Amino acid sequence: LAATAWGLHRTLSEHRVVRRALNGERIVAENLAMLVAAGHHVFHDIPTENPDPAFNLHHVVVGPGGILAIETRSLEKHRAIPGRKDHEIIFDGEQLIYPWGQDLKGLAPTRLKADWLAEWVYQITGRHLPVTPVLTFPGWWVKTTASREVQVHNHKQIAALTRQAKSGLLDAQQIELIADQLALRCRDVEL
């Protein structure tokens, strides 16, 4: 009976984590949808050649201001330690500071996925085009105190990030080529 109860608890816990992750990605996708009207191409759940099935690109935005590789992280809120706000994540340029602790390694997967996308874009275009890595936390207030290669935002701040991007980084032909190739890659996903 104890083993069954433990197994059920573990299964339900895993289910909650997956459900939270899917909801987070859905929330980000809904916020990115408004960018399509502004002339951007938005893609979700793009597979890579990496043997790790978790190494997929959650969201990619392609537009005149460049390419964004967006990683979504859906976190369960825990009790904050004294002096920290329970709804705020701080990015100081080096680490993510959660209400309950710090994370020195949380930016690496976002950077790796953006690097993979940049290399893939180079293979199809023959040009080294910048890819901005973005880590987003839906449902959290994100305060950035220093700017670095990886941008850290909540889901509502990403649309503003694309609108603020310097237009002209990509021309119409590059945008269409990259968007067409991403569309083909997304169609290969098996359900």
mmCIF file of C-alpha atoms in Angstrom:
data_model
loop_
_atom_site.group_PDB
_atom_site.id
_atom_site.type_symbol
_atom_site.label_atom_id
_atom_site.label_comp_id
_atom_site.label_asym_id
_atom_site.label_seq_id
_atom_site.Cartn_x
_atom_site.Cartn_y
_atom_site.Cartn_z
ATOM 1 C CA LEU A 1 0.000 0.000 0.000
ATOM 2 C CA ALA A 2 2.846 2.414 0.835
ATOM 3 C CA ALA A 3 4.582 1.689 -2.481
ATOM 4 C CA THR A 4 1.345 2.274 -4.389
ATOM 5 C CA ALA A 5 0.717 5.534 -2.541
ATOM 6 C CA TRP A 6 4.275 6.715 -3.233
ATOM 7 C CA GLY A 7 3.955 5.783 -6.934
ATOM 8 C CA LEU A 8 0.653 7.624 -7.213
ATOM 9 C CA HIS A 9 2.127 10.688 -5.497
ATOM 10 C CA ARG A 10 5.099 10.670 -7.869
ATOM 11 C CA THR A 11 2.851 10.304 -10.931
ATOM 12 C CA LEU A 12 0.589 13.137 -9.812
ATOM 13 C CA SER A 13 3.612 15.345 -9.094
ATOM 14 C CA GLU A 14 5.030 14.685 -12.559
ATOM 15 C CA HIS A 15 1.608 15.411 -14.057
ATOM 16 C CA ARG A 16 1.478 18.783 -12.252
ATOM 17 C CA VAL A 17 4.938 19.727 -13.545
ATOM 18 C CA VAL A 18 4.043 18.827 -17.146
ATOM 19 C CA ARG A 19 0.699 20.617 -16.900
ATOM 20 C CA ARG A 20 2.365 23.751 -15.497
ATOM 21 C CA ALA A 21 4.952 23.667 -18.309
ATOM 22 C CA LEU A 22 2.279 23.290 -20.995
ATOM 23 C CA ASN A 23 0.201 26.100 -19.509
ATOM 24 C CA GLY A 24 3.283 28.336 -19.392
ATOM 25 C CA GLU A 25 4.105 27.661 -23.031
ATOM 26 C CA ARG A 26 0.465 28.289 -24.000
ATOM 27 C CA ILE A 27 0.463 31.640 -22.167
ATOM 28 C CA VAL A 28 3.659 32.710 -23.938
ATOM 29 C CA ALA A 29 2.300 31.552 -27.319
ATOM 30 C CA GLU A 30 -0.872 33.602 -26.806
ATOM 31 C CA ASN A 31 1.192 36.708 -26.042
ATOM 32 C CA LEU A 32 3.398 36.145 -29.077
ATOM 33 C CA ALA A 33 0.361 35.806 -31.373
ATOM 34 C CA MET A 34 -0.067 39.595 -31.433
ATOM 35 C CA LEU A 35 3.315 39.892 -33.155
ATOM 36 C CA VAL A 36 1.994 38.177 -36.290
ATOM 37 C CA ALA A 37 -0.192 41.215 -37.056
ATOM 38 C CA ALA A 38 2.953 43.356 -36.819
ATOM 39 C CA GLY A 39 4.667 41.308 -39.557
ATOM 40 C CA HIS A 40 6.614 38.815 -37.445
ATOM 41 C CA HIS A 41 6.654 35.066 -37.967
ATOM 42 C CA VAL A 42 6.097 33.066 -34.786
ATOM 43 C CA PHE A 43 6.833 29.343 -34.375
ATOM 44 C CA HIS A 44 6.332 27.020 -31.435
ATOM 45 C CA ASP A 45 7.917 23.737 -30.321
ATOM 46 C CA ILE A 46 10.581 23.442 -32.993
ATOM 47 C CA PRO A 47 12.447 20.128 -32.965
ATOM 48 C CA THR A 48 16.228 19.928 -33.247
ATOM 49 C CA GLU A 49 18.589 17.114 -34.150
ATOM 50 C CA ASN A 50 19.652 16.808 -30.530
ATOM 51 C CA PRO A 51 18.949 13.283 -29.204
ATOM 52 C CA ASP A 52 17.548 14.774 -26.001
ATOM 53 C CA PRO A 53 13.803 15.259 -26.646
ATOM 54 C CA ALA A 54 13.784 18.141 -24.149
ATOM 55 C CA PHE A 55 16.204 20.066 -26.389
ATOM 56 C CA ASN A 56 13.551 21.700 -28.523
ATOM 57 C CA LEU A 57 13.022 25.372 -29.182
ATOM 58 C CA HIS A 58 9.945 26.489 -27.278
ATOM 59 C CA HIS A 59 9.262 29.596 -29.388
ATOM 60 C CA VAL A 60 11.009 31.404 -32.228
ATOM 61 C CA VAL A 61 10.141 34.879 -33.512
ATOM 62 C CA VAL A 62 11.529 36.081 -36.845
ATOM 63 C CA GLY A 63 11.071 39.669 -37.986
ATOM 64 C CA PRO A 64 12.839 42.785 -39.232
ATOM 65 C CA GLY A 65 14.426 43.285 -35.797
ATOM 66 C CA GLY A 66 16.049 39.855 -35.828
ATOM 67 C CA ILE A 67 15.479 36.385 -34.442
ATOM 68 C CA LEU A 68 14.437 35.522 -30.893
ATOM 69 C CA ALA A 69 14.899 32.035 -29.430
ATOM 70 C CA ILE A 70 12.520 31.978 -26.470
ATOM 71 C CA GLU A 71 12.771 29.435 -23.672
ATOM 72 C CA THR A 72 9.803 29.213 -21.291
ATOM 73 C CA ARG A 73 10.298 28.262 -17.676
ATOM 74 C CA SER A 74 7.176 27.689 -15.583
ATOM 75 C CA LEU A 75 8.005 27.672 -11.909
ATOM 76 C CA GLU A 76 5.889 26.810 -8.934
ATOM 77 C CA LYS A 77 5.926 29.579 -6.385
ATOM 78 C CA HIS A 78 7.478 28.779 -3.005
ATOM 79 C CA ARG A 79 7.755 30.719 0.208
ATOM 80 C CA ALA A 80 10.127 33.649 -0.123
ATOM 81 C CA ILE A 81 13.083 34.036 2.191
ATOM 82 C CA PRO A 82 13.040 37.222 4.293
ATOM 83 C CA GLY A 83 13.733 40.350 2.282
ATOM 84 C CA ARG A 84 12.533 38.986 -1.060
ATOM 85 C CA LYS A 85 9.190 39.359 -2.804
ATOM 86 C CA ASP A 86 7.321 36.094 -3.359
ATOM 87 C CA HIS A 87 6.296 37.038 -6.923
ATOM 88 C CA GLU A 88 9.571 38.506 -8.238
ATOM 89 C CA ILE A 89 12.562 37.020 -10.047
ATOM 90 C CA ILE A 90 15.635 39.234 -10.294
ATOM 91 C CA PHE A 91 18.195 38.854 -13.073
ATOM 92 C CA ASP A 92 21.440 40.600 -12.151
ATOM 93 C CA GLY A 93 23.238 39.727 -15.386
ATOM 94 C CA GLU A 94 24.967 36.686 -13.895
ATOM 95 C CA GLN A 95 22.326 34.721 -12.034
ATOM 96 C CA LEU A 96 18.609 34.317 -11.528
ATOM 97 C CA ILE A 97 17.531 35.260 -8.026
ATOM 98 C CA TYR A 98 14.302 33.534 -7.073
ATOM 99 C CA PRO A 99 12.340 34.336 -3.907
ATOM 100 C CA TRP A 100 13.725 31.147 -2.319
ATOM 101 C CA GLY A 101 17.296 31.058 -3.681
ATOM 102 C CA GLN A 102 19.697 31.648 -6.591
ATOM 103 C CA ASP A 103 20.317 29.834 -9.853
ATOM 104 C CA LEU A 104 23.732 30.151 -11.522
ATOM 105 C CA LYS A 105 23.125 27.574 -14.273
ATOM 106 C CA GLY A 106 19.577 28.437 -15.401
ATOM 107 C CA LEU A 107 20.691 30.586 -18.329
ATOM 108 C CA ALA A 108 22.849 27.931 -20.013
ATOM 109 C CA PRO A 109 20.047 25.949 -21.741
ATOM 110 C CA THR A 110 18.615 29.152 -23.226
ATOM 111 C CA ARG A 111 22.019 30.173 -24.561
ATOM 112 C CA LEU A 112 22.686 26.673 -25.990
ATOM 113 C CA LYS A 113 19.381 26.613 -27.833
ATOM 114 C CA ALA A 114 19.966 30.079 -29.288
ATOM 115 C CA ASP A 115 23.456 28.992 -30.413
ATOM 116 C CA TRP A 116 21.938 25.905 -32.077
ATOM 117 C CA LEU A 117 19.397 28.124 -33.879
ATOM 118 C CA ALA A 118 22.118 30.575 -34.990
ATOM 119 C CA GLU A 119 24.140 27.711 -36.482
ATOM 120 C CA TRP A 120 21.041 26.300 -38.208
ATOM 121 C CA VAL A 121 20.221 29.756 -39.642
ATOM 122 C CA TYR A 122 23.805 30.027 -40.898
ATOM 123 C CA GLN A 123 23.453 26.668 -42.668
ATOM 124 C CA ILE A 124 20.329 27.779 -44.533
ATOM 125 C CA THR A 125 21.287 31.405 -45.256
ATOM 126 C CA GLY A 126 25.079 31.310 -45.452
ATOM 127 C CA ARG A 127 25.176 34.347 -43.154
ATOM 128 C CA HIS A 128 25.885 34.710 -39.457
ATOM 129 C CA LEU A 129 22.695 36.387 -38.257
ATOM 130 C CA PRO A 130 22.225 37.307 -34.611
ATOM 131 C CA VAL A 131 19.839 35.218 -32.529
ATOM 132 C CA THR A 132 18.753 36.738 -29.236
ATOM 133 C CA PRO A 133 18.296 34.184 -26.439
ATOM 134 C CA VAL A 134 15.285 35.018 -24.261
ATOM 135 C CA LEU A 135 14.275 33.268 -21.057
ATOM 136 C CA THR A 136 10.709 33.956 -19.990
ATOM 137 C CA PHE A 137 8.856 33.255 -16.759
ATOM 138 C CA PRO A 138 5.086 33.410 -17.300
ATOM 139 C CA GLY A 139 3.182 34.569 -14.242
ATOM 140 C CA TRP A 140 6.191 36.174 -12.541
ATOM 141 C CA TRP A 141 7.377 39.739 -12.215
ATOM 142 C CA VAL A 142 10.896 39.820 -13.675
ATOM 143 C CA LYS A 143 13.264 42.603 -12.691
ATOM 144 C CA THR A 144 16.456 42.926 -14.721
ATOM 145 C CA THR A 145 19.224 44.908 -13.055
ATOM 146 C CA ALA A 146 21.946 44.275 -15.680
ATOM 147 C CA SER A 147 21.831 43.491 -19.377
ATOM 148 C CA ARG A 148 23.624 40.480 -20.817
ATOM 149 C CA GLU A 149 23.487 38.226 -23.871
ATOM 150 C CA VAL A 150 20.472 36.325 -22.514
ATOM 151 C CA GLN A 151 17.399 38.488 -22.050
ATOM 152 C CA VAL A 152 15.179 37.544 -19.087
ATOM 153 C CA HIS A 153 11.559 38.727 -19.084
ATOM 154 C CA ASN A 154 8.057 37.758 -18.142
ATOM 155 C CA HIS A 155 5.716 36.747 -20.954
ATOM 156 C CA LYS A 156 4.158 40.203 -21.282
ATOM 157 C CA GLN A 157 7.501 41.938 -21.855
ATOM 158 C CA ILE A 158 8.512 39.944 -24.955
ATOM 159 C CA ALA A 159 6.221 41.776 -27.395
ATOM 160 C CA ALA A 160 7.729 45.080 -26.235
ATOM 161 C CA LEU A 161 11.220 43.611 -26.683
ATOM 162 C CA THR A 162 10.485 42.834 -30.352
ATOM 163 C CA ARG A 163 8.943 46.261 -30.955
ATOM 164 C CA GLN A 164 12.030 47.943 -29.470
ATOM 165 C CA ALA A 165 14.431 45.886 -31.596
ATOM 166 C CA LYS A 166 16.282 47.837 -34.249
ATOM 167 C CA SER A 167 14.463 47.269 -37.533
ATOM 168 C CA GLY A 168 16.514 46.342 -40.570
ATOM 169 C CA LEU A 169 18.631 43.544 -39.080
ATOM 170 C CA LEU A 170 16.922 41.135 -41.477
ATOM 171 C CA ASP A 171 15.634 41.977 -44.941
ATOM 172 C CA ALA A 172 12.352 40.616 -46.329
ATOM 173 C CA GLN A 173 14.094 37.863 -48.308
ATOM 174 C CA GLN A 174 15.994 36.578 -45.245
ATOM 175 C CA ILE A 175 12.848 36.685 -43.129
ATOM 176 C CA GLU A 176 10.879 34.649 -45.685
ATOM 177 C CA LEU A 177 13.684 32.110 -46.170
ATOM 178 C CA ILE A 178 14.088 31.527 -42.426
ATOM 179 C CA ALA A 179 10.318 31.449 -41.856
ATOM 180 C CA ASP A 180 9.779 28.955 -44.695
ATOM 181 C CA GLN A 181 12.497 26.653 -43.351
ATOM 182 C CA LEU A 182 11.117 26.868 -39.799
ATOM 183 C CA ALA A 183 7.641 26.063 -41.123
ATOM 184 C CA LEU A 184 9.020 22.952 -42.851
ATOM 185 C CA ARG A 185 10.835 21.898 -39.674
ATOM 186 C CA CYS A 186 7.653 22.317 -37.606
ATOM 187 C CA ARG A 187 5.600 20.249 -40.064
ATOM 188 C CA ASP A 188 7.899 17.296 -39.471
ATOM 189 C CA VAL A 189 6.725 16.993 -35.855
ATOM 190 C CA GLU A 190 4.936 13.719 -35.240
ATOM 191 C CA LEU A 191 2.074 13.675 -32.782
#
